[in-house]
PDB file of C-alpha atoms in Angstrom:
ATOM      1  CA  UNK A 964     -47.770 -15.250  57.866  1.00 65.00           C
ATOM      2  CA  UNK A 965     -45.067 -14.859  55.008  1.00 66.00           C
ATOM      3  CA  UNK A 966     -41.561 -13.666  56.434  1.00 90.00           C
ATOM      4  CA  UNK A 967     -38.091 -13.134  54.817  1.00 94.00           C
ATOM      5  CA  UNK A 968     -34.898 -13.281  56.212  1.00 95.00           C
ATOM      6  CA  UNK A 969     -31.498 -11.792  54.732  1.00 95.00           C
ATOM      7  CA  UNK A 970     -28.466 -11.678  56.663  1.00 92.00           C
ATOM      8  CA  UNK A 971     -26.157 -10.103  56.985  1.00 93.00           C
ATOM      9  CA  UNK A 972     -27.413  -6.592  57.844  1.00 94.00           C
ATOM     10  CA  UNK A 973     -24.257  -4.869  57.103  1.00 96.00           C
ATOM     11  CA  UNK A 974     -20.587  -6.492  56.011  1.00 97.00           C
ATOM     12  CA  UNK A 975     -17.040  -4.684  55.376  1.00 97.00           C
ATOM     13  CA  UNK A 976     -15.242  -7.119  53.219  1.00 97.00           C
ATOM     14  CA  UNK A 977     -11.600  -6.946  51.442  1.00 97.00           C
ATOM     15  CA  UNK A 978     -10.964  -6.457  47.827  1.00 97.00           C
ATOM     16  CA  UNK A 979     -10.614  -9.633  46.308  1.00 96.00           C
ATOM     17  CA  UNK A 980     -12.552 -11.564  48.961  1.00 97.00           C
ATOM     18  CA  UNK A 981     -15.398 -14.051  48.590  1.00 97.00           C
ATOM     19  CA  UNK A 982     -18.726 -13.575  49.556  1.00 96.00           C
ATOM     20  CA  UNK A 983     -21.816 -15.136  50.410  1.00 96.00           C
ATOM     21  CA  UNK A 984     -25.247 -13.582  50.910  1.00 97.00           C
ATOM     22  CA  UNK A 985     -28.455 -15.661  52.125  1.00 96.00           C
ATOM     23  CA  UNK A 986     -31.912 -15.327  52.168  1.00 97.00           C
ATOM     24  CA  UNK A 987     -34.783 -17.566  52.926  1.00 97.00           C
ATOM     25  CA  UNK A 988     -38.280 -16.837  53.033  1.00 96.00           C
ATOM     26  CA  UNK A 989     -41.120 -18.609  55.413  1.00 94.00           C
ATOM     27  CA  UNK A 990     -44.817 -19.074  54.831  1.00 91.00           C
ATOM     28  CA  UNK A 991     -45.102 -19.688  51.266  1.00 92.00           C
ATOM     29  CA  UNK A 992     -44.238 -22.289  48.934  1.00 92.00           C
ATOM     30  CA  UNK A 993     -42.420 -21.844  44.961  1.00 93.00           C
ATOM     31  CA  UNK A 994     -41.964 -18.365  45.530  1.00 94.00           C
ATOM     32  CA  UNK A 995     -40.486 -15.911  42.836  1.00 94.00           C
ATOM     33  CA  UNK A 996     -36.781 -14.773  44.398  1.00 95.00           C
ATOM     34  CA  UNK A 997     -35.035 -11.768  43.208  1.00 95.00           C
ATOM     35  CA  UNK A 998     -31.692 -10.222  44.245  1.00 96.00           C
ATOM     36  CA  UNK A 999     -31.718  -6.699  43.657  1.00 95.00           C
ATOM     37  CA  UNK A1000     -28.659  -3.762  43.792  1.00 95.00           C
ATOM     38  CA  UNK A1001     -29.147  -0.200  45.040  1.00 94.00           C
ATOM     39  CA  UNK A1002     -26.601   2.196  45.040  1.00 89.00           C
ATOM     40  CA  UNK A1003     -27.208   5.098  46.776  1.00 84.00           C
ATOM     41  CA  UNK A1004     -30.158   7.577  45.876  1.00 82.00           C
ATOM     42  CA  UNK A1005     -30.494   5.476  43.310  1.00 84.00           C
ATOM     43  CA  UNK A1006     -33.551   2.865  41.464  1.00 88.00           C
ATOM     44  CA  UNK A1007     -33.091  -1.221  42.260  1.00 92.00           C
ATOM     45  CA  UNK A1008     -31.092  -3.152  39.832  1.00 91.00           C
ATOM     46  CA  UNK A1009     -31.871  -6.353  39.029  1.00 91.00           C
ATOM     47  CA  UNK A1010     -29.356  -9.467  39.314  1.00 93.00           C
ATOM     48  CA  UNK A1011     -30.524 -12.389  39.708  1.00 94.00           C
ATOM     49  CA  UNK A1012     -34.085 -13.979  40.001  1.00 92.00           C
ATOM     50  CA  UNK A1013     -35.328 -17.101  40.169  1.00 94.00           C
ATOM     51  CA  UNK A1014     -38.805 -19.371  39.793  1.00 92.00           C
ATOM     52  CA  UNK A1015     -37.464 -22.596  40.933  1.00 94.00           C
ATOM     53  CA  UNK A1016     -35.067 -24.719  42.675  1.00 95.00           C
ATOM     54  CA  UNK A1017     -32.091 -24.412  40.769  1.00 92.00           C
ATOM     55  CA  UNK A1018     -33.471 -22.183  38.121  1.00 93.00           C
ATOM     56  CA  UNK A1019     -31.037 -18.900  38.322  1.00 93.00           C
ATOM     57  CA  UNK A1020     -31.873 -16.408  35.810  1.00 90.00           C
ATOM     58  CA  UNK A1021     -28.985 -13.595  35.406  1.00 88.00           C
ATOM     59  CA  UNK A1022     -30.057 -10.255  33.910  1.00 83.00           C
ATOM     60  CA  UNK A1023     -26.362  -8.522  34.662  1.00 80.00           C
ATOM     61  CA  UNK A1024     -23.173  -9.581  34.200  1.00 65.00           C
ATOM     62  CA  UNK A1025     -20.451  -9.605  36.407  1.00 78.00           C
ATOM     63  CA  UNK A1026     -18.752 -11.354  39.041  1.00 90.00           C
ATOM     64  CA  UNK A1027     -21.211 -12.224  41.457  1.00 95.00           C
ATOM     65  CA  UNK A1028     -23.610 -15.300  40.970  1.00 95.00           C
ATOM     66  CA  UNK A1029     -26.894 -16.707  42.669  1.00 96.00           C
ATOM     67  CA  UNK A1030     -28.284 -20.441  43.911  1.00 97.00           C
ATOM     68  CA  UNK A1031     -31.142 -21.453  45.058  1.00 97.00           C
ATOM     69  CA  UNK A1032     -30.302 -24.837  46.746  1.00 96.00           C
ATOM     70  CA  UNK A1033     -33.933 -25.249  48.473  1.00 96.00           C
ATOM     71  CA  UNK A1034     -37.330 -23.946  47.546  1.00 96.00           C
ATOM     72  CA  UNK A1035     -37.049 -20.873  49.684  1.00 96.00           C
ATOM     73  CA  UNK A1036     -33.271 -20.162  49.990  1.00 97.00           C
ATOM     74  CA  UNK A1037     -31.520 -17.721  47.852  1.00 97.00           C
ATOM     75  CA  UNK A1038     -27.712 -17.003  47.801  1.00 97.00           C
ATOM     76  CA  UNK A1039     -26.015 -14.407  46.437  1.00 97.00           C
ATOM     77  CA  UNK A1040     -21.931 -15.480  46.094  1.00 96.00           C
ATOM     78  CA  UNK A1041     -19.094 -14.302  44.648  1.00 96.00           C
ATOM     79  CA  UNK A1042     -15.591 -15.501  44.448  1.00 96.00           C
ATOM     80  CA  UNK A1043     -13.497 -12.071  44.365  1.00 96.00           C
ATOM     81  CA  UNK A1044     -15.574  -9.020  44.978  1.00 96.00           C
ATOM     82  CA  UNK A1045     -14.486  -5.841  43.611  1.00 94.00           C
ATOM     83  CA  UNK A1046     -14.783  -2.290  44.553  1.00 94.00           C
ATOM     84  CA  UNK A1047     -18.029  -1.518  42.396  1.00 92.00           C
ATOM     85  CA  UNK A1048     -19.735  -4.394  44.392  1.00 94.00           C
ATOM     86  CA  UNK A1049     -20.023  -2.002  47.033  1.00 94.00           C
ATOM     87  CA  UNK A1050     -23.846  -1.326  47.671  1.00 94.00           C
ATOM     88  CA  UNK A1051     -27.198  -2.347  49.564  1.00 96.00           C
ATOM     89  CA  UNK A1052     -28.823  -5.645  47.998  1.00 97.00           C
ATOM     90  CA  UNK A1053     -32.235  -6.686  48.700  1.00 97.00           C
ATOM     91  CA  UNK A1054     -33.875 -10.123  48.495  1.00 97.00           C
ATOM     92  CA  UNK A1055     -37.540 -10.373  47.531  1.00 96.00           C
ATOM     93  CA  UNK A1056     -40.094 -12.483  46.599  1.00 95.00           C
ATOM     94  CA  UNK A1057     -43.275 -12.484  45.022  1.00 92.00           C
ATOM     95  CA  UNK A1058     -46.547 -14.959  44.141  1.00 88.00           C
ATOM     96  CA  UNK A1059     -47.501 -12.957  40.766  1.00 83.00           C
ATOM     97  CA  UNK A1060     -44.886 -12.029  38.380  1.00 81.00           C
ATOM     98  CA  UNK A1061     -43.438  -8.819  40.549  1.00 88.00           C
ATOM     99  CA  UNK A1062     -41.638  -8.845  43.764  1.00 92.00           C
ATOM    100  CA  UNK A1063     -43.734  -8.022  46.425  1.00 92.00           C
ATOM    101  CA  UNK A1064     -41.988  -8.672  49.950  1.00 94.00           C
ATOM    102  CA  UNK A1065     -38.380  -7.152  50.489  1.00 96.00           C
ATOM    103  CA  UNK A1066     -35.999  -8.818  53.141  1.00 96.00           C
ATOM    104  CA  UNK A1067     -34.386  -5.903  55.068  1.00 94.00           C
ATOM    105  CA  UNK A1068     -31.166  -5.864  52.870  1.00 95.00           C
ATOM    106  CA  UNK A1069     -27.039  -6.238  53.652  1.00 96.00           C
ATOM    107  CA  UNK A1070     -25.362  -3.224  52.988  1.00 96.00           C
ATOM    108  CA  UNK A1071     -21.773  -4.381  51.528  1.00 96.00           C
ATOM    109  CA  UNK A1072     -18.673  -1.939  51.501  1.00 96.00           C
ATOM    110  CA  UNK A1073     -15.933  -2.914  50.294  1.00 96.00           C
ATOM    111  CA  UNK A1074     -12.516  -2.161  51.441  1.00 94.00           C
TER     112      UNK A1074
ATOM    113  CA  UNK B  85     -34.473   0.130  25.302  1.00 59.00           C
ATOM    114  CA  UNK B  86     -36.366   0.504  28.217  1.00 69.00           C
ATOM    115  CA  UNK B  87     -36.569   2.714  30.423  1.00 85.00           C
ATOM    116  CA  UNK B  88     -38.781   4.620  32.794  1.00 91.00           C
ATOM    117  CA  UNK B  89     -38.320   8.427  33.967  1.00 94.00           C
ATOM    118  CA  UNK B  90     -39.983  10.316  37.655  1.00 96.00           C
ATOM    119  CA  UNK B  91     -39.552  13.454  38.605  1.00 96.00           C
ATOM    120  CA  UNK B  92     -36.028  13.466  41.140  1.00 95.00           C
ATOM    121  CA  UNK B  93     -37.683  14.814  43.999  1.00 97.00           C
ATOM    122  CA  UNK B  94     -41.484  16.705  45.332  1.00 97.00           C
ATOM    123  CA  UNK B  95     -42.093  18.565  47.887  1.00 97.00           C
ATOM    124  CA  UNK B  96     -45.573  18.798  49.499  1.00 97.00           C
ATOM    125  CA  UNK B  97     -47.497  19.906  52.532  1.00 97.00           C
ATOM    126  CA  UNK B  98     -48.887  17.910  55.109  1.00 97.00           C
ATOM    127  CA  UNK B  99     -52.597  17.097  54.626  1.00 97.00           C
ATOM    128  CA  UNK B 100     -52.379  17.480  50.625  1.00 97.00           C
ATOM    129  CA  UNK B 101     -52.512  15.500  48.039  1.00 97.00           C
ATOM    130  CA  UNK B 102     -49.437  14.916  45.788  1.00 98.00           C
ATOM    131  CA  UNK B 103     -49.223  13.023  42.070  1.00 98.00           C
ATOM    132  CA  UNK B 104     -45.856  11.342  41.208  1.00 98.00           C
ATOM    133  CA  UNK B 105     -45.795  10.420  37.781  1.00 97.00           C
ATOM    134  CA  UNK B 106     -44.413   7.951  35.808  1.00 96.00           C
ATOM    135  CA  UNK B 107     -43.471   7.947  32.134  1.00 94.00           C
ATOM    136  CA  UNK B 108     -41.853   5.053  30.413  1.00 88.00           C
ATOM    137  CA  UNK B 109     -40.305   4.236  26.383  1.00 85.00           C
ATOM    138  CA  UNK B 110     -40.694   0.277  26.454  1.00 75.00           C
ATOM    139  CA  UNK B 111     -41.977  -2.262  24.380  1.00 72.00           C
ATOM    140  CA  UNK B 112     -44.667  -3.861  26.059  1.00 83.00           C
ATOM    141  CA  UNK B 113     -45.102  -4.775  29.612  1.00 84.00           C
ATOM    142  CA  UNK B 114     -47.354  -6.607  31.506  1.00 85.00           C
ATOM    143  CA  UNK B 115     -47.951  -4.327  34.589  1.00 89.00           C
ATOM    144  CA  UNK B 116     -47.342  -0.775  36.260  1.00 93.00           C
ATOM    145  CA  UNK B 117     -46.046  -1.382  40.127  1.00 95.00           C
ATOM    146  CA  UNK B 118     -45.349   1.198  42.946  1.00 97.00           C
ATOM    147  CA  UNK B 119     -43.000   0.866  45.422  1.00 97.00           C
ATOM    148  CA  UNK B 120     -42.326   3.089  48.873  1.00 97.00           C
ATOM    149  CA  UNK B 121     -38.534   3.469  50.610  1.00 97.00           C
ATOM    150  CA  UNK B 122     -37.757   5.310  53.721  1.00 96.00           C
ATOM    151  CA  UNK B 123     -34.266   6.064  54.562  1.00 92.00           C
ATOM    152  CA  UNK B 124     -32.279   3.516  55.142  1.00 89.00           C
ATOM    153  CA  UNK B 125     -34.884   0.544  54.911  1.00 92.00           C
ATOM    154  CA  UNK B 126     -36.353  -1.906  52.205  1.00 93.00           C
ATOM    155  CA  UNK B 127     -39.009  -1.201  49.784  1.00 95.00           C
ATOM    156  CA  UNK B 128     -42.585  -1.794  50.479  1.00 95.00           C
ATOM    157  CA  UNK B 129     -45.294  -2.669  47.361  1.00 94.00           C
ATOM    158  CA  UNK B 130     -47.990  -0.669  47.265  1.00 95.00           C
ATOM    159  CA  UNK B 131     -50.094  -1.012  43.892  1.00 94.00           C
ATOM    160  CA  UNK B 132     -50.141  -2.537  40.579  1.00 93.00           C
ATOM    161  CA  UNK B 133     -51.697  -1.713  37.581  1.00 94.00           C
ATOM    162  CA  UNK B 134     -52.378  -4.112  35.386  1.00 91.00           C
ATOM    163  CA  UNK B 135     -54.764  -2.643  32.966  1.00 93.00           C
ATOM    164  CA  UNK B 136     -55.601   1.389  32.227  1.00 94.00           C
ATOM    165  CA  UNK B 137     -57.419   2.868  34.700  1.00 96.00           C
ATOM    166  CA  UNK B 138     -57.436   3.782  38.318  1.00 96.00           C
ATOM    167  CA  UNK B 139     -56.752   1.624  41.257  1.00 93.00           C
ATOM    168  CA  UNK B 140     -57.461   2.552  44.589  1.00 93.00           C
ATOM    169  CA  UNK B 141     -56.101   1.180  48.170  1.00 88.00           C
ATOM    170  CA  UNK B 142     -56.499   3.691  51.054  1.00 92.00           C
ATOM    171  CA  UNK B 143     -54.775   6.784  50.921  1.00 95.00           C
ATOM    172  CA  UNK B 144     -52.654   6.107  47.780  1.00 96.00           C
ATOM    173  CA  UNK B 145     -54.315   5.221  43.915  1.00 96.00           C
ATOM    174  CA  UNK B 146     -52.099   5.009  41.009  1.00 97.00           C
ATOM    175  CA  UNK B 147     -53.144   5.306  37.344  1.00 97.00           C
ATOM    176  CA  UNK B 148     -51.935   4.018  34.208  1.00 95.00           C
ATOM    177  CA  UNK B 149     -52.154   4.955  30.475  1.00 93.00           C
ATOM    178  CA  UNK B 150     -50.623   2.566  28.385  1.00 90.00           C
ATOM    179  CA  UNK B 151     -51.647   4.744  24.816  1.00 89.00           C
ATOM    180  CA  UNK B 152     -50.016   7.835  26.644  1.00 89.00           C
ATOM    181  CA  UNK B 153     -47.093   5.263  28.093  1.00 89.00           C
ATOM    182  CA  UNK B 154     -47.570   7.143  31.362  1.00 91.00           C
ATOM    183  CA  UNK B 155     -48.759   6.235  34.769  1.00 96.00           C
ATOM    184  CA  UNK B 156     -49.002   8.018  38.221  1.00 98.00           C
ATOM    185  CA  UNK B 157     -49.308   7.276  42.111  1.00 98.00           C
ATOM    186  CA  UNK B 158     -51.500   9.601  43.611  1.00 98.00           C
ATOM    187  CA  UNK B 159     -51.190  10.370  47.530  1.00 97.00           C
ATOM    188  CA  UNK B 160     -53.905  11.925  49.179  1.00 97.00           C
ATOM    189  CA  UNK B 161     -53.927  13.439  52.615  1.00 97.00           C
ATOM    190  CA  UNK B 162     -50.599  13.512  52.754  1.00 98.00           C
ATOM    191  CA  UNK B 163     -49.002  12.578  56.250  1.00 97.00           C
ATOM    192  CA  UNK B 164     -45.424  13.191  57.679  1.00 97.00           C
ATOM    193  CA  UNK B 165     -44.484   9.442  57.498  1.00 97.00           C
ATOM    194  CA  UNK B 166     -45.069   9.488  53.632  1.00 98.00           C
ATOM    195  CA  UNK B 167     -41.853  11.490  53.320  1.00 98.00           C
ATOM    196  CA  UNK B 168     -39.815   8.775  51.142  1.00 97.00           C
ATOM    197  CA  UNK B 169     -38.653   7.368  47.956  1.00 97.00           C
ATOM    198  CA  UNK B 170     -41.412   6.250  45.332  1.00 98.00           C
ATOM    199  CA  UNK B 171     -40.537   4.232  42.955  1.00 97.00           C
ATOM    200  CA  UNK B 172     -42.373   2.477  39.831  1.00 96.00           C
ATOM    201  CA  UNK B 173     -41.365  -0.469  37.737  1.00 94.00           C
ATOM    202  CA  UNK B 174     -42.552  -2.165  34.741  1.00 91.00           C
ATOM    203  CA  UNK B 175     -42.374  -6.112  33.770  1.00 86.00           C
ATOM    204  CA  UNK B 176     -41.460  -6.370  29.749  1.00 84.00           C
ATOM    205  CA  UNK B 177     -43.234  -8.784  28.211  1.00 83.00           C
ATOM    206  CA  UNK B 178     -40.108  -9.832  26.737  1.00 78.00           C
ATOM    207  CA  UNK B 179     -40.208 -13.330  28.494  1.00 71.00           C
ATOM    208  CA  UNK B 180     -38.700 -13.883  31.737  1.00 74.00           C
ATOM    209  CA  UNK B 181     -39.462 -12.272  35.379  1.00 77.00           C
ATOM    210  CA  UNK B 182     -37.229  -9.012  35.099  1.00 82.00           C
ATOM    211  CA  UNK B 183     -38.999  -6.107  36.696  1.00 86.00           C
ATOM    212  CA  UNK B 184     -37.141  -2.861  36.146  1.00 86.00           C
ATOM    213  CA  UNK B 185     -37.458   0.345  38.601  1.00 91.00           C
ATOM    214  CA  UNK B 186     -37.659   4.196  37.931  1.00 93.00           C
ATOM    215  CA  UNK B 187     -34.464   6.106  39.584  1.00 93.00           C
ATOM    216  CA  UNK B 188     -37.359   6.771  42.113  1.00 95.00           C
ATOM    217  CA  UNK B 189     -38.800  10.476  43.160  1.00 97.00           C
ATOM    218  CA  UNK B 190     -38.046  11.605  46.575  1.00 97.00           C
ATOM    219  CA  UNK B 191     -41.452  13.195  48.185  1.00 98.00           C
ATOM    220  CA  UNK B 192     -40.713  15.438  51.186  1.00 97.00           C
ATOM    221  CA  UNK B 193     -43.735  15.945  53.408  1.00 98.00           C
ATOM    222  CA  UNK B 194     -43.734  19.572  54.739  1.00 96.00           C
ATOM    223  CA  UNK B 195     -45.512  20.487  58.351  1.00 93.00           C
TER     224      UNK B 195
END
């Protein structure tokens, strides 16, 4: 059966401090990966997404940045996060040209 | 632009049958998709449409009208666990695998 995994489930980080987001999904091969951004009570934001190793599409920008070193790992990075990164990001994938599976999601607050 | 607009939040009773719609000013698009959130957890896909029409899976059918640029998910027999966020989202045929999501309309399932 198709799985994904994103870790971590929840992080407190510092202003100004790097992070570093993975995902990887089991069970199917060339997926479509997307990183999403919800803020509270709010719709999904699109970031990054992704239809091949190495092929990073960005639809928002800002500090943070994606790579997809393997066929089904995802990272989500950034050098110095700021206080509007704060918010729950999602990793999906998807076959057709929609995401269809959602990892559980990290829930980031920054400090 | 684009952009796609649900009612914030509907309340229903328990064994009813509720419509959330879905209105959206875009372009073109390749595809209507629906989306369920509980509290707290990631989202779960539950239909696309890819042409006008009806499409039916269990419980839930959603509809889409691409000359009236509107679309709805239909819930029928409505159950206490179907208290949660609905959200749709539309692919623009602009090129590219961006999928963008409605704010999302909050359904509360009365006893």
């Amino acid at each position: 059966s198709q799985t994904i995994h994103q870790w971590p489930a929840t992080l407190v980080q510092p202003v100004g401090s790097p992070l570093s987001l993975e995902c990887t999904v089991e069970g199917t091969s060339n997926p479509n990966l997307y990183w999403y951004r919800q803020a509270a009570g709010r719709g999904l934001q699109l970031l990054f997404y992704s239809v091949g190793i190495g092929q990073i599409s960005s639809e928002v920008p800002q500090n943070l940045s994606a790579s997809r070193p393997q066929d089904r790992q995802f990272i989500l990075s950034s050098k110095k996060l700021l206080l509007s990164d704060s918010g729950f990001y999602l990793c999906a994938w998807g076959q057709d040209d929609r995401p269809q599976h959602f990892g559980d999601g990290t829930r980031l607050s920054i400090l | 632009g684009q952009s796609l607009e649900q009612p914030s939040e509907v309340t229903a009773v328990e064994g009813a049958i509720v419509q959330i719609n879905c209105t959206y000013q875009t372009s073109g698009f390749y595809g209507l998709s629906w989306y369920q959130q509980h509290d707290g957890g990631a989202p779960t896909f539950l239909s696309y449409n890819a042409l006008d029409g009806l499409e039916e899976t269990g419980r839930f059918s959603s509809f889409l009208s691409r000359s009236d640029s509107y679309g709805y998910l239909l819930l029928q027999e409505l159950q206490m666990k179907d208290s949660a966020s609905y959200f749709c989202a539309v692919r623009p045929n602009t090129g590219g695998f961006k999928t963008i999501f409605g704010a999302g309309t909050r359904l509360f399932v009365k006893a």
